[in-house]
Amino acid sequence: DEITMNFVRANITVGPDAQSQIDSRELKMFQFASPDRTWALILSESLFGLHTSKYTDHDNFVQRFRDGLQIFLKIPDLSLEWIEAIGFRYVDLVKPLAGEPLRDYLHEWVLPPLPDVAGKLDLIQGMYIAMYKTPYGDLRFQSLRNPQMTLPPDLNTPLVQKNGWASDIPEGDFALMDIDHGCHFSPLKKVDVDMVCNKLLELRSSSRELFDQAGKEHAINVWKGEASS
């Protein structure tokens, strides 16, 4: 798959001789997907990545990433030489079983609160965002309660839409948990497959711990298939 995205940048100088300049450019992005479109490598002039709708475990994910990166590094003139940043992102749709409240699945600190006020407030949608410094980089945690789509807006790309990964909006109360953990390098680092994969394993540790603390015991049992409606 190939898509072209257009970026527009405006430069405006404020003053007696105010000037404005608008630059636009195109960015091509390529996707190399599995036959069932549940896994795909993505490549652009500034990005190499792996995304999936069928995540099983981190070791499997990193091994697939490793295999893909090693293949691309063997392509002549591709120029995958330097790394500016490495990141790992979990996005989870939290949809309670029929008749169960969202509060049985996620701890109170995860969700935008429902205040008890005179006249009663009916929540339409809400968001909670926090940024953390970790031993391995910077971590952003956000939860979206009853958003208008089942993916964060920045991930609802043409490629993701083509893959059919966006679920229908559930009925009732639901949430998205979005954990984005990454590190930056200054100066840039030379591409080294072992180093990159080790960093992905490190970034996973704090992300997974935060995920486990966000979910209640009942939620973990449901996700493991140990509970039913």
CSV table of C-alpha atoms in Angstrom, one decimal:
chain,number,residue,atom,x,y,z
A,1,ASP,CA,0.0,0.0,0.0
A,2,GLU,CA,1.1,3.6,-0.7
A,3,ILE,CA,-0.4,6.8,0.6
A,4,THR,CA,0.6,10.4,0.1
A,5,MET,CA,0.0,12.9,2.9
A,6,ASN,CA,0.1,16.7,2.4
A,7,PHE,CA,1.7,19.0,5.0
A,8,VAL,CA,1.3,22.7,5.0
A,9,ARG,CA,3.5,25.1,7.0
A,10,ALA,CA,2.9,28.8,7.4
A,11,ASN,CA,5.7,31.3,8.4
A,12,ILE,CA,4.4,34.7,9.5
A,13,THR,CA,6.6,37.6,10.6
A,14,VAL,CA,4.8,40.3,12.6
A,15,GLY,CA,6.0,43.9,12.1
A,16,PRO,CA,5.8,46.9,9.9
A,17,ASP,CA,6.8,44.8,6.9
A,18,ALA,CA,4.8,41.7,7.9
A,19,GLN,CA,5.3,38.9,5.6
A,20,SER,CA,3.8,35.4,5.3
A,21,GLN,CA,5.0,32.4,3.5
A,22,ILE,CA,3.2,29.1,3.1
A,23,ASP,CA,5.1,26.0,2.2
A,24,SER,CA,3.6,22.7,1.4
A,25,ARG,CA,5.2,19.3,0.9
A,26,GLU,CA,4.1,15.7,0.3
A,27,LEU,CA,5.2,12.7,2.4
A,28,LYS,CA,4.9,9.2,0.9
A,29,MET,CA,4.3,6.3,3.3
A,30,PHE,CA,4.4,2.7,2.3
A,31,GLN,CA,2.8,-0.3,4.1
A,32,PHE,CA,3.8,-3.9,3.7
A,33,ALA,CA,0.9,-5.9,5.2
A,34,SER,CA,0.3,-9.5,6.0
A,35,PRO,CA,-2.3,-11.2,3.8
A,36,ASP,CA,-5.0,-10.8,6.5
A,37,ARG,CA,-3.9,-7.2,7.2
A,38,THR,CA,-3.5,-7.8,11.0
A,39,TRP,CA,0.2,-6.9,10.9
A,40,ALA,CA,2.1,-4.4,8.8
A,41,LEU,CA,5.5,-2.8,8.5
A,42,ILE,CA,5.4,0.9,7.6
A,43,LEU,CA,8.1,3.0,6.0
A,44,SER,CA,8.5,6.7,5.1
A,45,GLU,CA,11.5,9.0,4.7
A,46,SER,CA,11.5,9.6,8.5
A,47,LEU,CA,9.9,6.5,10.0
A,48,PHE,CA,10.2,2.7,10.2
A,49,GLY,CA,7.6,0.9,12.3
A,50,LEU,CA,5.4,-2.1,12.9
A,51,HIS,CA,1.7,-1.8,13.8
A,52,THR,CA,-0.9,-4.5,14.5
A,53,SER,CA,-4.4,-5.2,15.5
A,54,LYS,CA,-3.5,-8.7,16.8
A,55,TYR,CA,-1.0,-8.0,19.5
A,56,THR,CA,-0.3,-11.2,21.5
A,57,ASP,CA,2.8,-10.5,23.6
A,58,HIS,CA,5.8,-8.2,23.5
A,59,ASP,CA,8.4,-10.9,22.7
A,60,ASN,CA,6.5,-11.8,19.5
A,61,PHE,CA,6.1,-8.2,18.6
A,62,VAL,CA,9.8,-7.4,19.0
A,63,GLN,CA,10.8,-10.5,17.0
A,64,ARG,CA,8.5,-9.4,14.1
A,65,PHE,CA,10.0,-5.9,14.3
A,66,ARG,CA,13.5,-7.3,14.3
A,67,ASP,CA,12.9,-9.5,11.3
A,68,GLY,CA,11.4,-6.6,9.4
A,69,LEU,CA,14.2,-4.2,10.2
A,70,GLN,CA,16.8,-6.7,9.2
A,71,ILE,CA,15.2,-7.3,5.8
A,72,PHE,CA,14.9,-3.5,5.1
A,73,LEU,CA,18.6,-2.9,6.2
A,74,LYS,CA,19.6,-5.3,3.4
A,75,ILE,CA,18.0,-3.2,0.7
A,76,PRO,CA,20.6,-1.2,-1.2
A,77,ASP,CA,20.3,2.6,-1.2
A,78,LEU,CA,17.4,2.6,1.3
A,79,SER,CA,19.5,4.8,3.7
A,80,LEU,CA,18.3,3.5,7.0
A,81,GLU,CA,21.4,4.6,8.9
A,82,TRP,CA,20.6,6.9,11.8
A,83,ILE,CA,18.1,6.8,14.7
A,84,GLU,CA,16.6,9.9,16.3
A,85,ALA,CA,14.0,8.2,18.5
A,86,ILE,CA,12.5,4.9,19.4
A,87,GLY,CA,8.9,4.5,20.7
A,88,PHE,CA,6.3,1.9,21.7
A,89,ARG,CA,2.6,2.6,22.0
A,90,TYR,CA,-0.3,0.5,23.4
A,91,VAL,CA,-3.9,1.5,22.5
A,92,ASP,CA,-6.6,-0.6,24.2
A,93,LEU,CA,-10.4,-0.3,23.8
A,94,VAL,CA,-12.0,-1.0,27.2
A,95,LYS,CA,-15.6,-2.2,26.6
A,96,PRO,CA,-17.5,-3.6,29.6
A,97,LEU,CA,-19.6,-6.7,29.2
A,98,ALA,CA,-23.3,-6.2,28.9
A,99,GLY,CA,-24.8,-4.8,32.1
A,100,GLU,CA,-21.4,-4.0,33.7
A,101,PRO,CA,-20.2,-0.5,34.6
A,102,LEU,CA,-16.9,0.9,33.4
A,103,ARG,CA,-15.9,1.5,37.0
A,104,ASP,CA,-15.6,-2.3,37.5
A,105,TYR,CA,-12.8,-2.3,34.8
A,106,LEU,CA,-10.7,0.8,35.4
A,107,HIS,CA,-9.5,2.5,38.6
A,108,GLU,CA,-10.9,5.9,39.4
A,109,TRP,CA,-7.6,7.7,38.7
A,110,VAL,CA,-7.7,6.5,35.1
A,111,LEU,CA,-11.0,8.1,34.1
A,112,PRO,CA,-12.3,11.7,34.0
A,113,PRO,CA,-14.5,11.9,37.1
A,114,LEU,CA,-18.3,12.0,37.3
A,115,PRO,CA,-18.9,14.8,39.9
A,116,ASP,CA,-21.9,14.7,42.2
A,117,VAL,CA,-23.5,18.0,41.8
A,118,ALA,CA,-27.0,19.4,42.1
A,119,GLY,CA,-29.0,19.0,38.9
A,120,LYS,CA,-26.8,16.0,37.9
A,121,LEU,CA,-24.3,16.1,35.1
A,122,ASP,CA,-24.5,13.6,32.3
A,123,LEU,CA,-21.0,13.0,30.9
A,124,ILE,CA,-20.7,13.3,27.1
A,125,GLN,CA,-17.0,12.6,26.8
A,126,GLY,CA,-13.8,13.3,28.7
A,127,MET,CA,-10.1,12.9,28.7
A,128,TYR,CA,-7.3,12.4,31.2
A,129,ILE,CA,-3.6,13.0,30.2
A,130,ALA,CA,-0.4,12.7,32.2
A,131,MET,CA,3.3,12.9,31.3
A,132,TYR,CA,6.0,11.0,33.1
A,133,LYS,CA,9.8,10.7,33.1
A,134,THR,CA,10.9,7.1,33.3
A,135,PRO,CA,14.4,5.5,33.6
A,136,TYR,CA,14.1,4.8,29.8
A,137,GLY,CA,12.5,7.9,28.4
A,138,ASP,CA,9.3,9.9,28.4
A,139,LEU,CA,5.9,8.3,28.9
A,140,ARG,CA,2.5,9.8,28.0
A,141,PHE,CA,-0.6,8.2,29.4
A,142,GLN,CA,-4.1,9.3,28.3
A,143,SER,CA,-7.5,7.8,28.7
A,144,LEU,CA,-10.5,8.9,26.6
A,145,ARG,CA,-13.9,8.3,28.0
A,146,ASN,CA,-16.7,7.9,25.4
A,147,PRO,CA,-14.7,9.4,22.5
A,148,GLN,CA,-16.3,9.9,19.0
A,149,MET,CA,-14.1,7.1,17.6
A,150,THR,CA,-12.4,3.9,18.8
A,151,LEU,CA,-8.9,5.0,18.0
A,152,PRO,CA,-7.0,8.2,19.0
A,153,PRO,CA,-7.5,10.8,16.2
A,154,ASP,CA,-3.7,10.8,15.3
A,155,LEU,CA,-3.8,7.0,14.7
A,156,ASN,CA,-6.9,7.0,12.6
A,157,THR,CA,-4.8,7.3,9.5
A,158,PRO,CA,-5.8,6.2,5.9
A,159,LEU,CA,-3.6,3.1,6.3
A,160,VAL,CA,-5.4,2.1,9.5
A,161,GLN,CA,-8.8,2.7,7.9
A,162,LYS,CA,-7.7,0.6,4.9
A,163,ASN,CA,-6.8,-2.2,7.2
A,164,GLY,CA,-10.2,-2.1,8.9
A,165,TRP,CA,-8.8,-1.7,12.4
A,166,ALA,CA,-11.2,0.9,13.7
A,167,SER,CA,-14.1,-0.8,15.7
A,168,ASP,CA,-17.6,0.4,15.8
A,169,ILE,CA,-18.4,2.7,18.7
A,170,PRO,CA,-19.7,0.6,21.6
A,171,GLU,CA,-23.1,1.2,23.2
A,172,GLY,CA,-22.9,2.6,26.7
A,173,ASP,CA,-19.9,3.8,28.7
A,174,PHE,CA,-16.4,2.8,27.3
A,175,ALA,CA,-12.9,4.1,27.2
A,176,LEU,CA,-9.6,4.1,25.3
A,177,MET,CA,-6.3,3.7,27.1
A,178,ASP,CA,-3.3,5.0,25.2
A,179,ILE,CA,0.2,4.5,26.6
A,180,ASP,CA,3.0,6.1,24.5
A,181,HIS,CA,6.6,5.5,25.8
A,182,GLY,CA,9.7,6.7,23.8
A,183,CYS,CA,13.3,7.9,24.0
A,184,HIS,CA,15.2,10.4,21.9
A,185,PHE,CA,18.9,10.4,20.9
A,186,SER,CA,21.0,13.6,20.6
A,187,PRO,CA,23.4,13.1,18.9
A,188,LEU,CA,21.8,10.5,16.6
A,189,LYS,CA,22.7,6.9,16.9
A,190,LYS,CA,23.7,4.5,14.2
A,191,VAL,CA,21.2,1.9,13.4
A,192,ASP,CA,21.9,-1.3,15.4
A,193,VAL,CA,19.2,-4.0,15.4
A,194,ASP,CA,20.1,-5.4,18.8
A,195,MET,CA,20.2,-2.0,20.5
A,196,VAL,CA,16.8,-1.0,19.0
A,197,CYS,CA,15.1,-4.2,20.1
A,198,ASN,CA,16.6,-4.0,23.6
A,199,LYS,CA,15.2,-0.5,23.8
A,200,LEU,CA,11.8,-1.7,22.8
A,201,LEU,CA,11.9,-4.3,25.6
A,202,GLU,CA,13.0,-1.6,28.1
A,203,LEU,CA,10.2,0.7,27.1
A,204,ARG,CA,7.7,-2.0,27.5
A,205,SER,CA,8.4,-2.6,31.2
A,206,SER,CA,7.0,0.7,32.6
A,207,SER,CA,4.2,0.7,30.0
A,208,ARG,CA,3.0,-2.7,31.0
A,209,GLU,CA,3.2,-1.9,34.7
A,210,LEU,CA,1.1,1.2,34.2
A,211,PHE,CA,-1.4,-0.8,32.2
A,212,ASP,CA,-1.7,-3.4,34.9
A,213,GLN,CA,-2.2,-0.8,37.6
A,214,ALA,CA,-4.9,1.0,35.5
A,215,GLY,CA,-7.1,-2.1,35.2
A,216,LYS,CA,-9.0,-3.7,38.1
A,217,GLU,CA,-8.9,-7.4,38.9
A,218,HIS,CA,-12.3,-8.0,37.3
A,219,ALA,CA,-11.1,-6.4,34.0
A,220,ILE,CA,-7.9,-8.6,33.9
A,221,ASN,CA,-10.1,-11.7,34.4
A,222,VAL,CA,-12.4,-10.7,31.6
A,223,TRP,CA,-9.5,-10.0,29.2
A,224,LYS,CA,-8.0,-13.4,30.1
A,225,GLY,CA,-11.3,-15.1,29.4
A,226,GLU,CA,-11.8,-16.1,33.0
A,227,ALA,CA,-15.1,-14.2,33.5
A,228,SER,CA,-18.3,-14.0,31.4
A,229,SER,CA,-21.5,-11.9,31.4
